[in-house]
mmCIF file of C-alpha atoms in Angstrom:
data_model
loop_
_atom_site.group_PDB
_atom_site.id
_atom_site.type_symbol
_atom_site.label_atom_id
_atom_site.label_comp_id
_atom_site.label_asym_id
_atom_site.label_seq_id
_atom_site.Cartn_x
_atom_site.Cartn_y
_atom_site.Cartn_z
ATOM 1 C CA MET A 1 -36.985 10.013 64.515
ATOM 2 C CA ASN A 2 -35.747 13.268 65.705
ATOM 3 C CA ALA A 3 -32.196 12.734 64.169
ATOM 4 C CA SER A 4 -33.013 12.298 60.757
ATOM 5 C CA ALA A 5 -35.507 15.208 60.487
ATOM 6 C CA PRO A 6 -32.844 18.141 59.857
ATOM 7 C CA THR A 7 -31.243 15.995 56.962
ATOM 8 C CA ARG A 8 -34.403 15.578 54.856
ATOM 9 C CA LYS A 9 -35.442 19.521 55.363
ATOM 10 C CA PRO A 10 -32.533 20.986 53.027
ATOM 11 C CA VAL A 11 -33.502 18.395 50.358
ATOM 12 C CA ILE A 12 -37.275 19.240 50.577
ATOM 13 C CA LEU A 13 -36.366 22.876 50.371
ATOM 14 C CA ALA A 14 -34.223 22.523 47.550
ATOM 15 C CA LEU A 15 -36.891 20.494 45.412
ATOM 16 C CA ALA A 16 -39.573 22.992 46.240
ATOM 17 C CA LEU A 17 -37.198 25.912 45.022
ATOM 18 C CA GLY A 18 -36.478 23.863 41.960
ATOM 19 C CA ALA A 19 -40.158 23.584 41.321
ATOM 20 C CA ALA A 20 -40.658 27.323 41.556
ATOM 21 C CA LEU A 21 -37.862 28.047 39.341
ATOM 22 C CA GLY A 22 -39.049 25.746 36.427
ATOM 23 C CA MET A 23 -42.546 27.237 36.694
ATOM 24 C CA THR A 24 -40.864 30.725 36.577
ATOM 25 C CA LEU A 25 -38.852 29.619 33.353
ATOM 26 C CA SER A 26 -41.943 27.828 31.731
ATOM 27 C CA GLN A 27 -44.129 31.180 32.153
ATOM 28 C CA ALA A 28 -41.259 33.044 30.349
ATOM 29 C CA LEU A 29 -40.720 30.661 27.800
ATOM 30 C CA CYS A 30 -44.351 30.553 27.093
ATOM 31 C CA GLN A 31 -44.801 34.208 26.637
ATOM 32 C CA THR A 32 -41.896 34.419 24.457
ATOM 33 C CA GLY A 33 -43.028 31.435 22.119
ATOM 34 C CA ALA A 34 -39.643 29.567 22.328
ATOM 35 C CA GLY A 35 -40.853 26.585 24.147
ATOM 36 C CA ALA A 36 -44.246 26.177 22.415
ATOM 37 C CA ALA A 37 -44.694 22.417 21.745
ATOM 38 C CA SER A 38 -46.782 22.497 18.775
ATOM 39 C CA GLY A 39 -45.659 19.310 17.429
ATOM 40 C CA SER A 40 -44.958 20.709 13.908
ATOM 41 C CA ARG A 41 -41.584 20.205 12.333
ATOM 42 C CA ARG A 42 -39.067 23.188 12.631
ATOM 43 C CA ALA A 43 -38.053 25.542 9.351
ATOM 44 C CA VAL A 44 -34.719 24.219 7.563
ATOM 45 C CA GLN A 45 -32.820 27.355 6.817
ATOM 46 C CA PRO A 46 -31.742 27.314 3.166
ATOM 47 C CA ARG A 47 -28.166 26.246 2.618
ATOM 48 C CA PRO A 48 -25.681 29.072 1.300
ATOM 49 C CA PRO A 49 -23.961 28.442 -2.088
ATOM 50 C CA LEU A 50 -20.716 25.757 -1.039
ATOM 51 C CA ALA A 51 -17.605 27.734 -0.949
ATOM 52 C CA ALA A 52 -15.144 27.544 -3.978
ATOM 53 C CA ASP A 53 -12.714 25.005 -2.236
ATOM 54 C CA GLU A 54 -15.545 23.141 -0.961
ATOM 55 C CA GLN A 55 -17.466 22.964 -4.707
ATOM 56 C CA ALA A 56 -14.103 21.982 -6.110
ATOM 57 C CA VAL A 57 -13.347 18.784 -3.795
ATOM 58 C CA VAL A 58 -17.066 17.529 -4.497
ATOM 59 C CA GLU A 59 -16.914 17.921 -8.256
ATOM 60 C CA LEU A 60 -13.424 16.124 -8.082
ATOM 61 C CA PHE A 61 -14.872 13.508 -6.211
ATOM 62 C CA GLU A 62 -17.896 12.825 -8.408
ATOM 63 C CA ALA A 63 -15.708 12.375 -11.406
ATOM 64 C CA ALA A 64 -12.763 10.649 -9.974
ATOM 65 C CA SER A 65 -15.073 7.994 -7.769
ATOM 66 C CA PRO A 66 -16.395 5.852 -10.619
ATOM 67 C CA SER A 67 -12.625 4.994 -11.345
ATOM 68 C CA VAL A 68 -12.089 3.717 -7.919
ATOM 69 C CA VAL A 69 -13.120 0.209 -7.269
ATOM 70 C CA HIS A 70 -13.015 -2.381 -4.155
ATOM 71 C CA VAL A 71 -10.724 -5.167 -4.290
ATOM 72 C CA ALA A 72 -11.895 -8.376 -2.617
ATOM 73 C CA THR A 73 -9.926 -11.416 -1.616
ATOM 74 C CA LYS A 74 -10.485 -14.845 -0.746
ATOM 75 C CA ALA A 75 -7.111 -16.626 0.442
ATOM 76 C CA VAL A 76 -6.943 -20.569 1.332
ATOM 77 C CA PHE A 77 -4.346 -21.079 4.145
ATOM 78 C CA GLU A 78 -2.781 -24.968 5.048
ATOM 79 C CA ARG A 79 -2.869 -25.070 8.745
ATOM 80 C CA ARG A 80 -1.587 -27.834 10.942
ATOM 81 C CA MET A 81 -3.961 -29.142 13.586
ATOM 82 C CA GLY A 82 -1.699 -31.469 15.681
ATOM 83 C CA PRO A 83 1.458 -33.780 14.448
ATOM 84 C CA PHE A 84 -0.698 -35.755 11.978
ATOM 85 C CA PHE A 85 -3.474 -33.583 10.524
ATOM 86 C CA SER A 86 -3.664 -30.545 8.687
ATOM 87 C CA GLY A 87 -6.613 -28.418 7.686
ATOM 88 C CA GLN A 88 -7.710 -25.355 5.404
ATOM 89 C CA GLN A 89 -8.373 -22.071 6.691
ATOM 90 C CA VAL A 90 -10.424 -19.359 4.653
ATOM 91 C CA ALA A 91 -9.380 -15.971 4.975
ATOM 92 C CA GLU A 92 -11.282 -12.914 3.353
ATOM 93 C CA GLY A 93 -9.563 -9.593 2.543
ATOM 94 C CA THR A 94 -10.234 -6.170 1.397
ATOM 95 C CA GLY A 95 -8.389 -3.193 -0.399
ATOM 96 C CA SER A 96 -8.765 -0.688 -2.878
ATOM 97 C CA GLY A 97 -7.884 -0.450 -6.889
ATOM 98 C CA PHE A 98 -8.839 1.686 -9.924
ATOM 99 C CA VAL A 99 -9.559 1.334 -13.450
ATOM 100 C CA TRP A 100 -6.318 1.367 -15.820
ATOM 101 C CA ASP A 101 -8.109 1.307 -19.128
ATOM 102 C CA THR A 102 -11.436 -0.056 -21.124
ATOM 103 C CA GLN A 103 -9.901 -3.507 -21.525
ATOM 104 C CA GLY A 104 -10.840 -3.973 -17.735
ATOM 105 C CA HIS A 105 -7.415 -3.773 -16.161
ATOM 106 C CA ILE A 106 -7.381 -3.041 -12.403
ATOM 107 C CA VAL A 107 -4.605 -1.457 -10.544
ATOM 108 C CA THR A 108 -3.740 -2.422 -6.851
ATOM 109 C CA ASN A 109 -1.279 -3.215 -4.800
ATOM 110 C CA SER A 110 0.476 -6.438 -4.822
ATOM 111 C CA HIS A 111 0.173 -7.006 -1.019
ATOM 112 C CA VAL A 112 -3.600 -6.712 -1.470
ATOM 113 C CA VAL A 113 -3.788 -9.640 -4.046
ATOM 114 C CA VAL A 114 -0.785 -11.762 -2.400
ATOM 115 C CA PRO A 115 -1.463 -12.556 1.134
ATOM 116 C CA ASP A 116 1.349 -13.769 3.006
ATOM 117 C CA GLY A 117 1.540 -17.812 3.209
ATOM 118 C CA SER A 118 -1.712 -18.338 1.124
ATOM 119 C CA GLU A 119 -2.114 -21.269 -0.860
ATOM 120 C CA GLU A 120 -4.523 -20.488 -3.339
ATOM 121 C CA VAL A 121 -6.245 -16.707 -3.784
ATOM 122 C CA SER A 122 -9.529 -15.492 -5.909
ATOM 123 C CA TYR A 123 -10.328 -12.276 -6.610
ATOM 124 C CA SER A 124 -13.465 -10.221 -7.026
ATOM 125 C CA VAL A 125 -13.794 -6.517 -7.829
ATOM 126 C CA ILE A 126 -16.668 -4.535 -7.196
ATOM 127 C CA LEU A 127 -17.005 -1.348 -9.120
ATOM 128 C CA SER A 128 -18.580 2.093 -7.945
ATOM 129 C CA ASP A 129 -21.983 1.156 -8.962
ATOM 130 C CA GLY A 130 -22.027 -1.686 -6.883
ATOM 131 C CA THR A 131 -21.703 -4.461 -9.485
ATOM 132 C CA THR A 132 -19.426 -7.282 -8.516
ATOM 133 C CA TYR A 133 -16.706 -9.163 -11.423
ATOM 134 C CA PRO A 134 -14.692 -12.182 -10.654
ATOM 135 C CA ALA A 135 -11.224 -10.898 -11.377
ATOM 136 C CA THR A 136 -7.900 -12.893 -12.835
ATOM 137 C CA LEU A 137 -4.153 -11.932 -11.958
ATOM 138 C CA VAL A 138 -2.440 -10.517 -14.941
ATOM 139 C CA GLY A 139 0.983 -9.583 -13.228
ATOM 140 C CA LEU A 140 3.107 -8.682 -10.104
ATOM 141 C CA ALA A 141 5.407 -6.432 -9.114
ATOM 142 C CA PRO A 142 5.991 -6.892 -5.792
ATOM 143 C CA GLU A 143 9.336 -5.303 -5.812
ATOM 144 C CA ASP A 144 7.351 -2.082 -6.358
ATOM 145 C CA ASP A 145 4.146 -3.166 -4.514
ATOM 146 C CA LEU A 146 1.929 -3.206 -7.824
ATOM 147 C CA ALA A 147 -0.128 -5.723 -9.136
ATOM 148 C CA VAL A 148 -2.954 -5.860 -12.117
ATOM 149 C CA LEU A 149 -6.090 -7.722 -12.169
ATOM 150 C CA LYS A 150 -8.494 -7.959 -15.217
ATOM 151 C CA ILE A 151 -12.660 -8.089 -15.446
ATOM 152 C CA ASP A 152 -14.834 -8.629 -18.041
ATOM 153 C CA ALA A 153 -16.786 -5.787 -17.535
ATOM 154 C CA PRO A 154 -18.833 -4.020 -20.267
ATOM 155 C CA ARG A 155 -16.551 -0.764 -21.723
ATOM 156 C CA GLU A 156 -19.298 1.623 -20.594
ATOM 157 C CA SER A 157 -18.931 0.594 -16.935
ATOM 158 C CA LEU A 158 -15.238 1.033 -17.094
ATOM 159 C CA HIS A 159 -13.827 4.550 -16.397
ATOM 160 C CA PRO A 160 -10.187 4.909 -16.341
ATOM 161 C CA ILE A 161 -8.404 7.051 -14.267
ATOM 162 C CA PRO A 162 -6.988 10.368 -15.389
ATOM 163 C CA LEU A 163 -3.241 10.062 -15.020
ATOM 164 C CA GLY A 164 -0.711 12.775 -13.923
ATOM 165 C CA SER A 165 2.960 12.940 -13.655
ATOM 166 C CA SER A 166 4.590 12.738 -10.180
ATOM 167 C CA GLU A 167 7.743 14.217 -11.251
ATOM 168 C CA ASP A 168 6.376 17.810 -10.877
ATOM 169 C CA LEU A 169 4.762 17.633 -7.119
ATOM 170 C CA LYS A 170 5.411 19.934 -4.788
ATOM 171 C CA VAL A 171 5.304 19.756 -0.785
ATOM 172 C CA GLY A 172 2.283 21.470 0.242
ATOM 173 C CA GLN A 173 -0.132 21.020 -2.668
ATOM 174 C CA ARG A 174 -3.615 19.412 -2.149
ATOM 175 C CA VAL A 175 -4.397 15.537 -2.644
ATOM 176 C CA LEU A 176 -7.032 13.511 -2.202
ATOM 177 C CA ALA A 177 -7.410 9.944 -1.569
ATOM 178 C CA ILE A 178 -10.222 7.708 -2.616
ATOM 179 C CA GLY A 179 -10.499 3.926 -1.080
ATOM 180 C CA THR A 180 -12.276 1.664 0.995
ATOM 181 C CA PRO A 181 -10.754 1.842 4.597
ATOM 182 C CA PHE A 182 -12.171 -1.045 6.787
ATOM 183 C CA GLY A 183 -14.161 -2.015 4.075
ATOM 184 C CA LEU A 184 -16.104 1.345 3.565
ATOM 185 C CA ASP A 185 -16.011 1.578 0.043
ATOM 186 C CA GLN A 186 -15.996 5.168 -1.843
ATOM 187 C CA THR A 187 -14.410 6.859 1.332
ATOM 188 C CA LEU A 188 -12.863 10.356 0.416
ATOM 189 C CA THR A 189 -10.155 11.913 2.572
ATOM 190 C CA THR A 190 -8.216 15.100 1.658
ATOM 191 C CA GLY A 191 -4.761 16.076 2.694
ATOM 192 C CA VAL A 192 -1.477 17.712 1.455
ATOM 193 C CA VAL A 193 1.698 16.432 -0.008
ATOM 194 C CA SER A 194 3.876 16.002 3.172
ATOM 195 C CA ALA A 195 7.008 15.205 1.720
ATOM 196 C CA LEU A 196 8.779 13.778 -1.394
ATOM 197 C CA GLY A 197 11.347 11.213 -2.013
ATOM 198 C CA ARG A 198 10.754 8.849 0.785
ATOM 199 C CA THR A 199 11.716 5.408 0.736
ATOM 200 C CA VAL A 200 9.518 2.190 2.058
ATOM 201 C CA VAL A 201 10.167 -1.563 2.030
ATOM 202 C CA SER A 202 7.893 -3.456 -0.214
ATOM 203 C CA PRO A 203 6.811 -6.730 0.612
ATOM 204 C CA ILE A 204 9.673 -8.757 -0.523
ATOM 205 C CA GLY A 205 12.235 -6.298 1.555
ATOM 206 C CA VAL A 206 13.297 -4.229 -1.741
ATOM 207 C CA GLU A 207 13.329 -0.273 -1.027
ATOM 208 C CA ILE A 208 10.705 1.512 -3.181
ATOM 209 C CA SER A 209 12.423 5.114 -3.749
ATOM 210 C CA GLY A 210 10.738 8.816 -4.486
ATOM 211 C CA VAL A 211 7.584 7.919 -2.557
ATOM 212 C CA ILE A 212 5.231 10.465 -1.566
ATOM 213 C CA GLN A 213 4.233 11.168 1.952
ATOM 214 C CA THR A 214 0.869 12.706 2.780
ATOM 215 C CA ASP A 215 -1.492 13.457 5.868
ATOM 216 C CA ALA A 216 -4.475 12.618 4.235
ATOM 217 C CA ALA A 217 -6.267 10.044 6.138
ATOM 218 C CA ILE A 218 -4.943 6.038 4.725
ATOM 219 C CA ASN A 219 -6.077 3.462 6.846
ATOM 220 C CA PRO A 220 -6.143 -0.481 6.468
ATOM 221 C CA GLY A 221 -8.271 -1.179 3.398
ATOM 222 C CA ASN A 222 -6.940 2.030 1.484
ATOM 223 C CA SER A 223 -3.997 0.250 0.238
ATOM 224 C CA GLY A 224 -4.028 0.046 -3.789
ATOM 225 C CA GLY A 225 -6.304 3.017 -4.121
ATOM 226 C CA PRO A 226 -5.377 6.104 -5.758
ATOM 227 C CA LEU A 227 -3.924 9.446 -4.631
ATOM 228 C CA LEU A 228 -4.950 12.316 -6.408
ATOM 229 C CA ASP A 229 -4.016 15.876 -7.203
ATOM 230 C CA SER A 230 -6.646 18.894 -7.242
ATOM 231 C CA ALA A 231 -7.070 18.271 -11.011
ATOM 232 C CA GLY A 232 -8.145 14.701 -10.110
ATOM 233 C CA ARG A 233 -5.388 13.190 -11.953
ATOM 234 C CA LEU A 234 -3.722 10.114 -10.063
ATOM 235 C CA ILE A 235 -0.184 11.009 -8.864
ATOM 236 C CA GLY A 236 0.369 8.102 -6.767
ATOM 237 C CA VAL A 237 -1.147 4.675 -5.387
ATOM 238 C CA ASN A 238 -1.617 4.457 -1.463
ATOM 239 C CA THR A 239 0.405 1.641 -0.194
ATOM 240 C CA ALA A 240 1.286 1.992 3.562
ATOM 241 C CA ILE A 241 1.380 4.036 6.424
ATOM 242 C CA GLN A 242 3.267 4.515 9.459
ATOM 243 C CA SER A 243 1.492 4.146 12.834
ATOM 244 C CA PRO A 244 2.111 2.463 16.202
ATOM 245 C CA SER A 245 -1.540 1.424 16.271
ATOM 246 C CA GLY A 246 -2.298 0.518 12.492
ATOM 247 C CA ALA A 247 -4.785 3.040 11.993
ATOM 248 C CA SER A 248 -4.169 6.621 10.484
ATOM 249 C CA ALA A 249 -1.518 8.735 12.168
ATOM 250 C CA GLY A 250 -1.266 11.556 9.419
ATOM 251 C CA ILE A 251 1.450 9.961 7.964
ATOM 252 C CA GLY A 252 0.826 7.721 4.695
ATOM 253 C CA PHE A 253 2.642 6.812 1.739
ATOM 254 C CA ALA A 254 2.124 6.432 -1.951
ATOM 255 C CA ILE A 255 4.077 4.986 -5.058
ATOM 256 C CA PRO A 256 4.481 7.809 -7.285
ATOM 257 C CA SER A 257 2.449 7.654 -10.491
ATOM 258 C CA ASP A 258 5.557 7.259 -12.860
ATOM 259 C CA THR A 259 6.776 4.164 -11.180
ATOM 260 C CA VAL A 260 3.218 3.211 -11.828
ATOM 261 C CA ASN A 261 2.781 3.851 -15.511
ATOM 262 C CA ASP A 262 6.099 2.415 -16.127
ATOM 263 C CA THR A 263 5.421 -1.138 -13.975
ATOM 264 C CA VAL A 264 1.977 -1.504 -15.111
ATOM 265 C CA ALA A 265 2.516 -1.152 -18.902
ATOM 266 C CA GLN A 266 5.193 -4.159 -18.527
ATOM 267 C CA LEU A 267 2.849 -6.055 -15.915
ATOM 268 C CA ILE A 268 0.146 -5.980 -19.003
ATOM 269 C CA GLU A 269 2.444 -6.959 -21.554
ATOM 270 C CA PHE A 270 4.492 -9.583 -19.672
ATOM 271 C CA GLY A 271 3.225 -10.300 -16.717
ATOM 272 C CA ARG A 272 6.054 -9.035 -14.462
ATOM 273 C CA LYS A 273 8.599 -6.115 -14.448
ATOM 274 C CA LEU A 274 11.043 -6.695 -16.879
ATOM 275 C CA ARG A 275 14.558 -5.750 -15.379
ATOM 276 C CA PRO A 276 18.184 -7.043 -16.643
ATOM 277 C CA GLN A 277 19.735 -9.366 -13.953
ATOM 278 C CA LEU A 278 23.102 -10.902 -13.226
ATOM 279 C CA GLY A 279 22.286 -14.292 -13.468
ATOM 280 C CA ILE A 280 22.374 -15.489 -9.544
ATOM 281 C CA LEU A 281 20.338 -16.228 -6.878
ATOM 282 C CA ARG A 282 20.864 -14.900 -3.642
ATOM 283 C CA VAL A 283 20.787 -15.877 -0.232
ATOM 284 C CA ASP A 284 18.098 -14.399 1.883
ATOM 285 C CA PRO A 285 19.242 -11.879 4.257
ATOM 286 C CA PRO A 286 18.588 -13.404 7.579
ATOM 287 C CA ILE A 287 20.446 -16.399 6.638
ATOM 288 C CA ALA A 288 23.162 -14.683 5.144
ATOM 289 C CA ALA A 289 23.299 -12.446 8.429
ATOM 290 C CA ARG A 290 23.319 -15.802 10.246
ATOM 291 C CA LEU A 291 26.105 -16.897 8.201
ATOM 292 C CA GLY A 292 28.080 -13.559 8.984
ATOM 293 C CA VAL A 293 27.250 -11.655 5.947
ATOM 294 C CA ALA A 294 25.517 -8.643 7.023
ATOM 295 C CA ARG A 295 26.393 -6.403 3.970
ATOM 296 C CA GLY A 296 26.464 -7.126 0.285
ATOM 297 C CA VAL A 297 24.627 -9.736 -1.598
ATOM 298 C CA LEU A 298 25.410 -13.459 -0.790
ATOM 299 C CA VAL A 299 25.120 -15.265 -3.855
ATOM 300 C CA GLY A 300 23.296 -18.468 -3.423
ATOM 301 C CA ASP A 301 23.339 -20.057 -6.713
ATOM 302 C CA VAL A 302 24.729 -19.286 -10.015
ATOM 303 C CA VAL A 303 22.052 -19.569 -13.223
ATOM 304 C CA PRO A 304 23.614 -22.258 -15.458
ATOM 305 C CA GLY A 305 23.927 -20.660 -19.254
ATOM 306 C CA THR A 306 24.642 -17.072 -18.101
ATOM 307 C CA ASP A 307 27.305 -15.290 -18.133
ATOM 308 C CA ALA A 308 27.893 -15.197 -14.589
ATOM 309 C CA GLU A 309 28.371 -18.856 -14.590
ATOM 310 C CA ARG A 310 30.717 -18.690 -17.592
ATOM 311 C CA LYS A 311 32.840 -16.230 -15.397
ATOM 312 C CA GLY A 312 33.095 -18.120 -12.853
ATOM 313 C CA LEU A 313 30.785 -16.123 -9.933
ATOM 314 C CA ARG A 314 30.392 -18.728 -6.971
ATOM 315 C CA GLY A 315 27.470 -19.901 -5.130
ATOM 316 C CA THR A 316 27.349 -20.907 -1.672
ATOM 317 C CA LEU A 317 27.644 -24.790 -0.842
ATOM 318 C CA MET A 318 27.325 -27.123 1.601
ATOM 319 C CA THR A 319 30.374 -29.494 2.127
ATOM 320 C CA ARG A 320 30.148 -33.041 2.993
ATOM 321 C CA ASP A 321 31.080 -32.679 6.733
ATOM 322 C CA GLY A 322 27.969 -30.208 6.865
ATOM 323 C CA ARG A 323 29.565 -27.107 6.752
ATOM 324 C CA VAL A 324 28.641 -24.188 4.954
ATOM 325 C CA SER A 325 30.881 -22.791 2.056
ATOM 326 C CA LEU A 326 30.231 -19.071 1.549
ATOM 327 C CA GLY A 327 29.569 -17.942 -2.342
ATOM 328 C CA ASP A 328 30.825 -14.959 -3.353
ATOM 329 C CA ILE A 329 29.740 -11.752 -1.715
ATOM 330 C CA ILE A 330 28.684 -8.915 -4.167
ATOM 331 C CA THR A 331 30.020 -5.833 -2.842
ATOM 332 C CA ALA A 332 29.740 -3.227 -5.878
ATOM 333 C CA ILE A 333 28.514 -2.937 -9.617
ATOM 334 C CA ASP A 334 30.678 -0.411 -12.059
ATOM 335 C CA ASP A 335 32.370 0.945 -8.260
ATOM 336 C CA LYS A 336 28.751 1.566 -6.717
ATOM 337 C CA PRO A 337 28.646 0.096 -3.470
ATOM 338 C CA ILE A 338 26.175 -2.902 -3.041
ATOM 339 C CA ASP A 339 25.184 -3.000 0.696
ATOM 340 C CA SER A 340 21.548 -4.593 0.358
ATOM 341 C CA TYR A 341 19.774 -6.840 -2.449
ATOM 342 C CA SER A 342 17.642 -3.512 -2.564
ATOM 343 C CA ASP A 343 20.644 -1.553 -3.786
ATOM 344 C CA LEU A 344 21.602 -4.412 -6.360
ATOM 345 C CA ILE A 345 17.814 -4.312 -7.670
ATOM 346 C CA ARG A 346 17.904 -0.610 -7.880
ATOM 347 C CA THR A 347 21.442 -0.284 -9.373
ATOM 348 C CA LEU A 348 20.602 -3.025 -12.068
ATOM 349 C CA GLU A 349 17.689 -0.918 -13.220
ATOM 350 C CA ARG A 350 19.831 1.588 -14.706
ATOM 351 C CA TYR A 351 21.108 -1.153 -17.461
ATOM 352 C CA LYS A 352 19.506 -3.264 -19.738
ATOM 353 C CA GLU A 353 19.690 -6.592 -20.956
ATOM 354 C CA GLY A 354 23.068 -7.315 -22.784
ATOM 355 C CA ASP A 355 24.947 -4.508 -20.979
ATOM 356 C CA VAL A 356 28.284 -5.509 -19.390
ATOM 357 C CA VAL A 357 28.946 -4.317 -15.548
ATOM 358 C CA ASP A 358 31.994 -4.672 -13.345
ATOM 359 C CA VAL A 359 30.839 -6.781 -10.439
ATOM 360 C CA THR A 360 33.243 -6.621 -7.276
ATOM 361 C CA VAL A 361 32.944 -9.455 -4.953
ATOM 362 C CA LEU A 362 34.354 -10.457 -1.830
ATOM 363 C CA ARG A 363 35.676 -14.266 -2.302
ATOM 364 C CA GLY A 364 36.260 -16.502 0.511
ATOM 365 C CA GLY A 365 34.181 -15.223 3.044
ATOM 366 C CA ARG A 366 34.691 -11.735 5.225
ATOM 367 C CA ARG A 367 38.385 -12.265 5.329
ATOM 368 C CA GLY A 368 38.748 -13.240 1.553
ATOM 369 C CA SER A 369 40.247 -11.516 -1.358
ATOM 370 C CA GLU A 370 38.164 -8.789 -3.413
ATOM 371 C CA ILE A 371 38.221 -9.249 -6.979
ATOM 372 C CA THR A 372 36.238 -7.235 -9.939
ATOM 373 C CA ILE A 373 34.405 -9.665 -12.703
ATOM 374 C CA PRO A 374 32.957 -8.259 -16.003
ATOM 375 C CA ILE A 375 29.377 -9.572 -16.486
ATOM 376 C CA ARG A 376 26.951 -9.305 -19.196
ATOM 377 C CA LEU A 377 23.235 -9.035 -17.985
ATOM 378 C CA VAL A 378 20.582 -11.274 -18.755
ATOM 379 C CA GLY A 379 16.864 -11.076 -18.870
ATOM 380 C CA PRO A 380 14.498 -12.219 -15.903
ATOM 381 C CA VAL A 381 15.309 -15.315 -14.381
ATOM 382 C CA ARG A 382 12.576 -17.460 -13.393
#
């Protein structure tokens, strides 16, 4: 009993001192009126006018947001369940897009509408007023990560986004992104143009050049949404981020609007982007690398009836004894080095169907001889 008494006194003394201080503070508050418990709501201070830059952003969002849509996908995947059975798995995805015209064309990213490995995909487009419409796929340009959907909606419900040019952009100018990050539609983020002329890789491994870099927050679900300038014009389509976590880290990328304008027009008219081709089918880079071809484009097959076939371009073959006989390796077009399939695609974009180009190939494998063959370019090969 005696041993415990000294340890309790400081506690009791502290409690008593706290109570005394509390009574004194309470009396002081009551005298000033600051602590009166009236039960009534406090008066709200009137809001001062918005700052000019705030008002500009508000007006821009109100004008542009009706053009921005939520793109929802439902994809069916085949899944193996043991050695003898397989089943289907349904996965739902979300992305952003925007109204292109009053005919109901919607622009988004190709990776939004074509999930990897899916057997069947259906689409829905949700307008800014919450109305949902089924959508059909009009065209794809995976090399530019762009796609066009179409909905059957009343013209008065469709608000085409104003279009600007990406050619005269300046680093430091203000930009705004509107989209559906993590399924949260009509989300606005702001930032600046951080850099120009960046390069990102498309879903099919082709490099997209001239890309806009921004620090406006772009997260999963923003893909396919518009990047706007301070006048509310489309200057890019948000497509990718660079982040170790998968969430925004202040480095986002948008496909420039000049590329979008050219590509979308072709997708609406033809369903794909028209570009001249050599008339060959490539060997996929990972396979080519295993075959010892690290640079250039290894020809897998030559399309019958093309000038490439007539001029004797050679594809890759499997011999009777199971060995691989390498085809021609394309190393240059009109003396411009071709180190990858991206180089080939982007180089051919400078030409038109019917043009003749000098194709330099390495024949006979890595230690073979280099020859140059003039080949007339053809239209898209299916």
